[in-house]
């Protein structure tokens, strides 16, 4: 069975600084997707960034980028120029490569942004 | 852009009552997923449907059932409610063709069982 582990229950960053959230996963599959979802206090689940396992290039979305290390089964999220609105719970998630694969989430990292 | 719609947004029920949650996926999305998120927990997968057929099943109690209708909306039926069923229930949808595995979540239904 696939598992997702987020070892940092809480993180804090100063506004305008950079922070990296860690995620590791375990799978025997070769085809899969990895995601970071943001859940602000409203509890809406917002897709931040996605990575396809077969792509070596790390995904980037504006201030958000990932460091995908397939051999190490590591998928960290870097947030640059942190903003107050980035404060939220961040979930790392895995899904199998089949198009209808359900998401398996990590326990989440609560990010605080200090002004 | 259209998003996933869930209704109701909030629901309060007594123990042993039944509840029905509804989900309207993004137009042209053919797959619907249901997740349950307890307080302080990560979302847990319950069940999914592809083209109106059940495609996968997770940790869904036998007291719960779900279906997807011809217009692609889905309903999660919950019977004999227990206190532990109090949670945020998410519906998500995705497009199999060219969807790249992305699931888009609705705002959730907050169920409180008293």
Coordinates of C-alpha atoms in Angstrom, one line a residue, chain A:
Chain A
X1 CA 0.0 0.0 0.0
X2 CA 1.1 3.5 -0.7
X3 CA 1.9 5.9 2.2
X4 CA 2.6 9.6 2.4
X5 CA 4.6 11.0 5.3
X6 CA 4.9 14.7 6.3
X7 CA 7.4 14.9 9.2
X8 CA 6.8 18.5 10.0
X9 CA 3.5 19.1 11.9
X10 CA 4.1 22.8 12.0
X11 CA 6.4 25.3 10.3
X12 CA 6.8 29.0 10.6
X13 CA 8.3 31.5 8.1
X14 CA 8.8 35.3 8.1
X15 CA 6.9 37.2 5.5
X16 CA 8.9 37.6 2.3
X17 CA 11.2 34.7 3.2
X18 CA 11.4 31.2 1.8
X19 CA 10.2 28.0 3.4
X20 CA 10.4 24.4 2.4
X21 CA 7.9 21.7 3.4
X22 CA 8.9 18.1 3.4
X23 CA 7.1 15.1 2.1
X24 CA 8.2 11.5 1.5
X25 CA 6.2 8.7 0.1
X26 CA 6.3 5.0 -0.4
X27 CA 5.1 3.1 -3.4
X28 CA 6.1 0.2 -5.7
X29 CA 4.4 1.8 -8.7
X30 CA 6.3 3.5 -11.4
X31 CA 3.5 5.6 -12.7
X32 CA 1.9 8.1 -10.3
X33 CA 1.1 11.7 -9.5
X34 CA 2.1 13.8 -6.6
X35 CA 0.3 16.9 -5.4
X36 CA 0.4 19.7 -2.8
X37 CA -2.9 20.9 -1.6
X38 CA -3.5 24.0 0.6
X39 CA -6.2 24.1 3.2
X40 CA -6.7 27.6 4.6
X41 CA -9.0 28.2 7.7
X42 CA -12.0 28.2 5.3
X43 CA -11.1 24.5 4.9
X44 CA -11.4 24.6 1.2
X45 CA -8.9 22.2 -0.5
X46 CA -6.9 24.2 -3.1
X47 CA -4.6 22.5 -5.5
X48 CA -1.2 24.2 -5.3
X49 CA 1.0 22.2 -7.6
X50 CA 1.3 18.8 -9.3
X51 CA 4.1 16.5 -10.5
X52 CA 3.9 13.6 -12.8
X53 CA 6.4 10.8 -11.8
X54 CA 7.7 10.3 -15.3
X55 CA 8.7 13.9 -15.6
X56 CA 12.2 14.7 -14.3
X57 CA 11.7 18.4 -14.5
X58 CA 10.5 19.9 -11.2
X59 CA 7.1 21.6 -11.4
X60 CA 6.8 25.3 -10.8
X61 CA 3.8 27.5 -10.3
X62 CA 4.7 31.2 -9.6
X63 CA 6.1 31.3 -6.1
X64 CA 5.6 27.6 -5.5
X65 CA 8.1 25.0 -6.7
X66 CA 8.8 21.4 -5.9
X67 CA 12.0 19.3 -5.5
X68 CA 11.0 15.9 -6.8
X69 CA 13.6 13.2 -6.0
X70 CA 12.1 10.0 -7.4
X71 CA 14.8 7.6 -6.3
X72 CA 14.6 9.0 -2.7
X73 CA 10.8 9.2 -2.9
X74 CA 10.9 12.7 -1.8
X75 CA 8.6 15.6 -2.8
X76 CA 9.2 18.9 -1.0
X77 CA 7.4 22.1 -1.6
X78 CA 9.3 25.4 -1.6
X79 CA 7.4 28.7 -1.1
X80 CA 9.3 31.8 -2.1
X81 CA 8.5 35.3 -1.0
X82 CA 6.0 34.1 1.6
X83 CA 2.9 36.1 2.0
X84 CA 0.4 36.3 4.9
X85 CA -2.2 34.5 2.7
X86 CA 0.1 31.5 2.5
X87 CA -0.7 30.6 6.1
X88 CA -2.6 27.4 5.9
X89 CA -2.4 23.6 6.3
X90 CA -0.5 22.0 3.5
X91 CA -1.2 18.4 2.5
X92 CA 1.1 16.3 0.3
X93 CA -0.9 13.8 -1.7
X94 CA -0.3 10.8 -3.9
X95 CA -2.4 9.1 -6.6
X96 CA -1.7 6.2 -8.8
X97 CA -1.2 6.7 -12.5
X98 CA -4.6 5.4 -13.4
X99 CA -6.8 8.3 -14.3
X100 CA -9.3 7.5 -11.6
X101 CA -6.8 7.0 -8.8
X102 CA -7.9 8.3 -5.4
X103 CA -5.7 10.7 -3.4
X104 CA -3.7 9.4 -0.4
X105 CA -2.8 12.3 1.9
X106 CA -0.1 13.0 4.4
X107 CA -1.0 14.2 7.9
X108 CA -0.3 17.8 6.8
X109 CA 2.0 20.7 7.8
X110 CA 0.5 23.8 9.4
X111 CA 2.3 26.8 8.0
X112 CA 2.3 30.1 9.9
X113 CA 3.6 33.3 8.3
X114 CA 4.9 36.0 10.6
X115 CA 4.5 39.7 9.5

